[in-house]
Amino acid sequence: MVVYKWTAKEGQSETLKGIYREVSQQMEDNEPDAKHVECYFDETSSTLVVMDLFANASAVGFHLGTTAAGHFENLLSIANPGEFLFCGEIPEEMKQAALGMGLKATFAPRVFGFQRG
């Protein structure tokens, strides 16, 4: 799972939401191991909060190399990235790729929790 946020630059809130509608649709259409995407928007701070749930680390890598890579430059031109929280087991090469993109990233393996049926 990856949880992260983008804060839109002045006057770019609708553009940011539009890009993420596109990202979400592309993930649904082209990334079978992207299992769940949720986007939330705080109007007071122009902040989009995103939660992406992937089947495994390979799916995260596929996403970073395809859909994410295709939108990253446009996003940087209209929004400021916040911290990216990578939750679960992330291989070292993916950590380096995320850091190489200039992301402020935290990598946290799962330690405990529960899930209801």
PDB file of C-alpha atoms in Angstrom:
ATOM      1  CA  MET A   1       0.000   0.000   0.000  1.00  0.00           C
ATOM      2  CA  VAL A   2       1.190   3.506  -0.777  1.00  0.00           C
ATOM      3  CA  VAL A   3      -0.371   6.570   0.866  1.00  0.00           C
ATOM      4  CA  TYR A   4       0.715  10.000  -0.310  1.00  0.00           C
ATOM      5  CA  LYS A   5      -0.389  13.534  -0.999  1.00  0.00           C
ATOM      6  CA  TRP A   6      -0.006  16.301  -3.541  1.00  0.00           C
ATOM      7  CA  THR A   7      -0.757  19.941  -2.743  1.00  0.00           C
ATOM      8  CA  ALA A   8      -1.966  21.910  -5.752  1.00  0.00           C
ATOM      9  CA  LYS A   9      -0.221  25.133  -6.637  1.00  0.00           C
ATOM     10  CA  GLU A  10      -2.361  28.287  -6.754  1.00  0.00           C
ATOM     11  CA  GLY A  11      -5.344  27.791  -9.080  1.00  0.00           C
ATOM     12  CA  GLN A  12      -4.423  24.199  -9.982  1.00  0.00           C
ATOM     13  CA  SER A  13      -6.805  22.182  -7.764  1.00  0.00           C
ATOM     14  CA  GLU A  14      -9.117  21.116 -10.585  1.00  0.00           C
ATOM     15  CA  THR A  15      -6.163  20.232 -12.820  1.00  0.00           C
ATOM     16  CA  LEU A  16      -4.713  18.066 -10.040  1.00  0.00           C
ATOM     17  CA  LYS A  17      -8.022  16.252  -9.534  1.00  0.00           C
ATOM     18  CA  GLY A  18      -8.334  15.789 -13.302  1.00  0.00           C
ATOM     19  CA  ILE A  19      -4.896  14.219 -13.577  1.00  0.00           C
ATOM     20  CA  TYR A  20      -5.758  11.811 -10.771  1.00  0.00           C
ATOM     21  CA  ARG A  21      -9.056  10.857 -12.401  1.00  0.00           C
ATOM     22  CA  GLU A  22      -6.915   9.897 -15.406  1.00  0.00           C
ATOM     23  CA  VAL A  23      -4.340   8.069 -13.249  1.00  0.00           C
ATOM     24  CA  SER A  24      -7.067   6.127 -11.457  1.00  0.00           C
ATOM     25  CA  GLN A  25      -8.703   5.121 -14.752  1.00  0.00           C
ATOM     26  CA  GLN A  26      -5.388   4.056 -16.269  1.00  0.00           C
ATOM     27  CA  MET A  27      -4.617   1.961 -13.202  1.00  0.00           C
ATOM     28  CA  GLU A  28      -8.036   0.307 -13.390  1.00  0.00           C
ATOM     29  CA  ASP A  29      -7.651  -0.376 -17.121  1.00  0.00           C
ATOM     30  CA  ASN A  30      -3.975  -1.366 -17.331  1.00  0.00           C
ATOM     31  CA  GLU A  31      -2.740  -2.534 -13.931  1.00  0.00           C
ATOM     32  CA  PRO A  32      -4.494  -5.767 -12.908  1.00  0.00           C
ATOM     33  CA  ASP A  33      -2.473  -5.984  -9.679  1.00  0.00           C
ATOM     34  CA  ALA A  34      -3.545  -2.497  -8.574  1.00  0.00           C
ATOM     35  CA  LYS A  35      -6.350  -3.659  -6.282  1.00  0.00           C
ATOM     36  CA  HIS A  36      -7.821  -0.482  -4.790  1.00  0.00           C
ATOM     37  CA  VAL A  37      -7.412   3.259  -5.285  1.00  0.00           C
ATOM     38  CA  GLU A  38      -8.990   5.969  -3.131  1.00  0.00           C
ATOM     39  CA  CYS A  39      -8.571   9.737  -3.595  1.00  0.00           C
ATOM     40  CA  TYR A  40      -9.594  12.389  -1.077  1.00  0.00           C
ATOM     41  CA  PHE A  41      -9.385  16.172  -1.459  1.00  0.00           C
ATOM     42  CA  ASP A  42      -9.083  18.820   1.242  1.00  0.00           C
ATOM     43  CA  GLU A  43     -10.404  22.054  -0.290  1.00  0.00           C
ATOM     44  CA  THR A  44      -9.006  24.243   2.505  1.00  0.00           C
ATOM     45  CA  SER A  45      -5.397  23.270   1.751  1.00  0.00           C
ATOM     46  CA  SER A  46      -5.812  22.158  -1.912  1.00  0.00           C
ATOM     47  CA  THR A  47      -4.402  18.782  -0.904  1.00  0.00           C
ATOM     48  CA  LEU A  48      -5.142  15.502  -2.650  1.00  0.00           C
ATOM     49  CA  VAL A  49      -4.574  12.413  -0.471  1.00  0.00           C
ATOM     50  CA  VAL A  50      -4.230   9.113  -2.332  1.00  0.00           C
ATOM     51  CA  MET A  51      -4.232   5.496  -1.159  1.00  0.00           C
ATOM     52  CA  ASP A  52      -3.104   2.851  -3.653  1.00  0.00           C
ATOM     53  CA  LEU A  53      -3.347  -0.829  -2.688  1.00  0.00           C
ATOM     54  CA  PHE A  54      -1.328  -3.282  -4.764  1.00  0.00           C
ATOM     55  CA  ALA A  55      -1.282  -7.092  -4.812  1.00  0.00           C
ATOM     56  CA  ASN A  56       2.497  -7.174  -4.269  1.00  0.00           C
ATOM     57  CA  ALA A  57       5.756  -5.253  -4.582  1.00  0.00           C
ATOM     58  CA  SER A  58       6.058  -6.102  -8.290  1.00  0.00           C
ATOM     59  CA  ALA A  59       2.760  -4.305  -8.886  1.00  0.00           C
ATOM     60  CA  VAL A  60       4.147  -1.216  -7.138  1.00  0.00           C
ATOM     61  CA  GLY A  61       7.210  -1.352  -9.398  1.00  0.00           C
ATOM     62  CA  PHE A  62       5.043  -1.767 -12.490  1.00  0.00           C
ATOM     63  CA  HIS A  63       2.960   1.249 -11.453  1.00  0.00           C
ATOM     64  CA  LEU A  64       6.009   3.427 -10.794  1.00  0.00           C
ATOM     65  CA  GLY A  65       7.460   2.533 -14.201  1.00  0.00           C
ATOM     66  CA  THR A  66       4.267   3.024 -16.211  1.00  0.00           C
ATOM     67  CA  THR A  67       1.298   5.099 -15.041  1.00  0.00           C
ATOM     68  CA  ALA A  68       3.197   7.084 -12.395  1.00  0.00           C
ATOM     69  CA  ALA A  69       6.130   7.819 -14.692  1.00  0.00           C
ATOM     70  CA  GLY A  70       3.760   9.033 -17.407  1.00  0.00           C
ATOM     71  CA  HIS A  71       2.199  11.685 -15.168  1.00  0.00           C
ATOM     72  CA  PHE A  72       5.024  12.667 -12.840  1.00  0.00           C
ATOM     73  CA  GLU A  73       6.377  15.689 -14.767  1.00  0.00           C
ATOM     74  CA  ASN A  74       2.897  17.160 -15.257  1.00  0.00           C
ATOM     75  CA  LEU A  75       2.142  16.691 -11.571  1.00  0.00           C
ATOM     76  CA  LEU A  76       5.341  18.435 -10.527  1.00  0.00           C
ATOM     77  CA  SER A  77       4.421  21.421 -12.701  1.00  0.00           C
ATOM     78  CA  ILE A  78       1.056  21.960 -10.969  1.00  0.00           C
ATOM     79  CA  ALA A  79       1.510  20.498  -7.465  1.00  0.00           C
ATOM     80  CA  ASN A  80       3.998  19.894  -4.675  1.00  0.00           C
ATOM     81  CA  PRO A  81       4.483  16.300  -3.531  1.00  0.00           C
ATOM     82  CA  GLY A  82       4.172  15.464   0.140  1.00  0.00           C
ATOM     83  CA  GLU A  83       5.554  12.432   1.896  1.00  0.00           C
ATOM     84  CA  PHE A  84       5.017   9.045   0.258  1.00  0.00           C
ATOM     85  CA  LEU A  85       4.387   6.231   2.740  1.00  0.00           C
ATOM     86  CA  PHE A  86       5.231   2.827   1.256  1.00  0.00           C
ATOM     87  CA  CYS A  87       3.609   0.239   3.534  1.00  0.00           C
ATOM     88  CA  GLY A  88       4.685  -3.385   3.256  1.00  0.00           C
ATOM     89  CA  GLU A  89       7.727  -5.140   1.853  1.00  0.00           C
ATOM     90  CA  ILE A  90       9.428  -3.007  -0.799  1.00  0.00           C
ATOM     91  CA  PRO A  91      12.562  -4.381  -2.528  1.00  0.00           C
ATOM     92  CA  GLU A  92      15.699  -2.245  -2.361  1.00  0.00           C
ATOM     93  CA  GLU A  93      15.698  -1.442  -6.097  1.00  0.00           C
ATOM     94  CA  MET A  94      12.174   0.006  -5.811  1.00  0.00           C
ATOM     95  CA  LYS A  95      13.200   2.045  -2.797  1.00  0.00           C
ATOM     96  CA  GLN A  96      16.071   3.467  -4.827  1.00  0.00           C
ATOM     97  CA  ALA A  97      13.754   4.170  -7.783  1.00  0.00           C
ATOM     98  CA  ALA A  98      11.315   6.075  -5.552  1.00  0.00           C
ATOM     99  CA  LEU A  99      14.124   8.055  -3.951  1.00  0.00           C
ATOM    100  CA  GLY A 100      15.619   8.656  -7.415  1.00  0.00           C
ATOM    101  CA  MET A 101      12.342  10.318  -8.427  1.00  0.00           C
ATOM    102  CA  GLY A 102      12.990  12.807  -5.629  1.00  0.00           C
ATOM    103  CA  LEU A 103      10.162  11.535  -3.454  1.00  0.00           C
ATOM    104  CA  LYS A 104      10.245  12.134   0.273  1.00  0.00           C
ATOM    105  CA  ALA A 105       9.562   8.504   1.113  1.00  0.00           C
ATOM    106  CA  THR A 106       9.132   6.325   4.181  1.00  0.00           C
ATOM    107  CA  PHE A 107       9.330   2.541   3.780  1.00  0.00           C
ATOM    108  CA  ALA A 108       7.551   0.659   6.573  1.00  0.00           C
ATOM    109  CA  PRO A 109       7.138  -3.139   6.589  1.00  0.00           C
ATOM    110  CA  ARG A 110       3.941  -4.453   8.191  1.00  0.00           C
ATOM    111  CA  VAL A 111       4.291  -5.362  11.856  1.00  0.00           C
ATOM    112  CA  PHE A 112       0.711  -6.054  13.011  1.00  0.00           C
ATOM    113  CA  GLY A 113      -2.989  -5.330  12.421  1.00  0.00           C
ATOM    114  CA  PHE A 114      -6.223  -7.076  11.513  1.00  0.00           C
ATOM    115  CA  GLN A 115      -8.790  -7.250   8.737  1.00  0.00           C
ATOM    116  CA  ARG A 116     -12.481  -8.052   9.027  1.00  0.00           C
ATOM    117  CA  GLY A 117     -14.017 -10.461   6.517  1.00  0.00           C
TER     118      GLY A 117
END
